[in-house]
Structures are given as C-alpha cells and as structure tokens.
C-alpha cells in the first residue's frame, strides 16, 4: 500500500476516533429541541459537522490581535481562523467551542462567538 493510500485511510480513521471520544456530560440536559437541532446542524467552514450537543462547551473568550482565544483545562488556546463559525447564528448568546484532546494537545474544531447572531 502506497503512502498516499495510507494517508487517505488515516484521515477518516482519525475523524472517527475523535468523534468516538464524545461524552455527554449532561451540560445541555434541559435544552429545548430547537437548540439541540442547532447544535446538530453546526458545521465547520469545510462542511464537517462540529459534532453534537455533547461536544460543545460553553466558554469565555478573548480577542487578542484579531484572533479568538478560549480557555480549555486551565490554559488559553488560540482558535484557528478556519474553526470560527459565523454563518450558523447563535441562539444561546454564549460562546461555544468544540474541541478534542488529542495526545495532550487541544484541537479546536469549531467556535461560535457570543456576538454571532
């Protein structure tokens, strides 16, 4: 199997592995159905689903030199430009970040700022 073929197989496997780590911590237990549907429908700029309601975390954020920063596990992480979602609205009015912890590093998948309407 060539290097290109291995890489083509690796990407979907990583996405499945990251999605499998989703844990419902009950943080949005009493959320109305329209909000649940919003969570399920949010996609990244590349069209990949941000995951689901269990993966979104309410968060504080700062804007530093034009970039968003969010606290995760006591450290501040820069939100990649491609992770910022501005076309999905924000029915909560709070910032939401979707991330995975991969080998001790935080990978921010999606971020909807509180000021997005």
Protein backbone atom coordinates (compact mmCIF):
# COMPACT_ATOMS: atom_id res chain seq x y z
CA UNK A 1 0.00 0.00 0.00
CA UNK A 2 1.47 3.34 -1.02
CA UNK A 3 1.99 6.35 1.23
CA UNK A 4 -0.86 8.24 -0.39
CA UNK A 5 -3.26 5.34 0.17
CA UNK A 6 -2.24 5.08 3.83
CA UNK A 7 -2.84 8.79 4.34
CA UNK A 8 -6.22 8.55 2.63
CA UNK A 9 -7.21 5.84 5.13
CA UNK A 10 -5.73 7.63 8.13
CA UNK A 11 -7.82 10.81 7.87
CA UNK A 12 -11.24 9.08 8.15
CA UNK A 13 -9.91 6.89 10.96
CA UNK A 14 -8.79 9.95 12.93
CA UNK A 15 -12.17 11.62 12.43
CA UNK A 16 -13.99 8.52 13.64
CA UNK A 17 -11.67 8.17 16.64
CA UNK A 18 -12.15 11.82 17.61
CA UNK A 19 -15.92 11.53 17.29
CA UNK A 20 -15.96 8.34 19.34
CA UNK A 21 -14.49 10.25 22.28
CA UNK A 22 -17.64 12.39 22.56
CA UNK A 23 -19.08 12.19 26.05
CA UNK A 24 -22.41 13.59 27.15
CA UNK A 25 -21.67 15.26 30.44
CA UNK A 26 -25.26 16.49 30.80
CA UNK A 27 -24.22 20.12 30.28
CA UNK A 28 -27.18 20.83 27.99
CA UNK A 29 -29.66 18.43 29.54
CA UNK A 30 -32.56 20.88 29.75
CA UNK A 31 -32.02 22.49 26.35
CA UNK A 32 -35.09 22.93 24.11
CA UNK A 33 -35.34 20.88 20.93
CA UNK A 34 -34.61 23.85 18.62
CA UNK A 35 -31.32 24.44 20.42
CA UNK A 36 -30.45 20.74 20.19
CA UNK A 37 -31.14 20.87 16.47
CA UNK A 38 -28.89 23.93 16.15
CA UNK A 39 -26.02 22.02 17.80
CA UNK A 40 -26.55 19.08 15.47
CA UNK A 41 -26.55 21.35 12.42
CA UNK A 42 -23.44 23.47 13.04
CA UNK A 43 -20.69 22.68 10.55
CA UNK A 44 -17.15 23.93 10.11
CA UNK A 45 -16.16 26.16 7.21
CA UNK A 46 -15.18 23.00 5.34
CA UNK A 47 -18.62 21.44 5.85
CA UNK A 48 -17.59 18.93 8.52
CA UNK A 49 -20.07 18.67 11.42
CA UNK A 50 -18.76 20.24 14.60
CA UNK A 51 -20.11 17.14 16.33
CA UNK A 52 -23.12 17.38 18.56
CA UNK A 53 -24.57 18.91 21.67
CA UNK A 54 -22.41 16.73 23.95
CA UNK A 55 -19.25 18.11 22.40
CA UNK A 56 -19.99 21.81 22.62
CA UNK A 57 -18.66 23.63 25.65
CA UNK A 58 -19.87 26.99 26.90
CA UNK A 59 -16.81 29.18 27.14
CA UNK A 60 -15.36 32.56 27.89
CA UNK A 61 -13.16 34.06 25.22
CA UNK A 62 -10.83 36.93 24.49
CA UNK A 63 -9.87 38.64 21.27
CA UNK A 64 -6.11 39.15 21.00
CA UNK A 65 -4.64 40.83 17.93
CA UNK A 66 -7.77 39.93 15.95
CA UNK A 67 -7.81 36.26 16.94
CA UNK A 68 -10.13 34.46 19.34
CA UNK A 69 -8.64 32.70 22.37
CA UNK A 70 -10.53 30.29 24.66
CA UNK A 71 -9.65 28.67 27.98
CA UNK A 72 -9.56 24.87 27.97
CA UNK A 73 -8.44 22.92 31.04
CA UNK A 74 -6.83 25.99 32.62
CA UNK A 75 -4.80 27.09 29.58
CA UNK A 76 -5.65 29.57 26.83
CA UNK A 77 -5.73 28.24 23.26
CA UNK A 78 -5.87 30.23 20.04
CA UNK A 79 -8.89 29.42 17.90
CA UNK A 80 -7.76 28.66 14.33
CA UNK A 81 -9.36 31.02 11.82
CA UNK A 82 -10.92 28.10 9.96
CA UNK A 83 -12.68 26.96 13.17
CA UNK A 84 -14.61 30.24 13.65
CA UNK A 85 -18.25 29.80 12.59
CA UNK A 86 -20.14 32.98 11.75
CA UNK A 87 -22.89 31.68 9.47
CA UNK A 88 -24.77 29.47 11.94
CA UNK A 89 -26.21 32.12 14.24
CA UNK A 90 -26.06 31.65 17.98
CA UNK A 91 -29.38 31.00 19.71
CA UNK A 92 -27.66 30.68 23.11
CA UNK A 93 -25.99 34.08 23.11
CA UNK A 94 -22.96 32.44 24.73
CA UNK A 95 -19.70 31.43 23.10
CA UNK A 96 -19.46 27.71 22.31
CA UNK A 97 -16.29 25.79 21.49
CA UNK A 98 -15.96 22.25 20.17
CA UNK A 99 -12.61 20.59 20.77
CA UNK A 100 -10.90 17.28 21.23
CA UNK A 101 -7.96 16.40 23.42
CA UNK A 102 -5.54 14.51 21.20
CA UNK A 103 -2.37 13.19 22.84
CA UNK A 104 -2.28 16.01 25.37
CA UNK A 105 -2.91 18.76 22.83
CA UNK A 106 -6.20 20.54 22.32
CA UNK A 107 -7.57 20.63 18.77
CA UNK A 108 -10.30 23.22 18.40
CA UNK A 109 -12.75 22.04 15.76
CA UNK A 110 -15.34 24.82 15.86
CA UNK A 111 -16.02 28.03 17.72
CA UNK A 112 -19.14 30.19 17.68
CA UNK A 113 -18.57 33.53 19.41
CA UNK A 114 -21.28 35.02 21.60
CA UNK A 115 -21.58 38.02 19.30
CA UNK A 116 -22.75 35.94 16.33
CA UNK A 117 -26.46 36.37 15.73
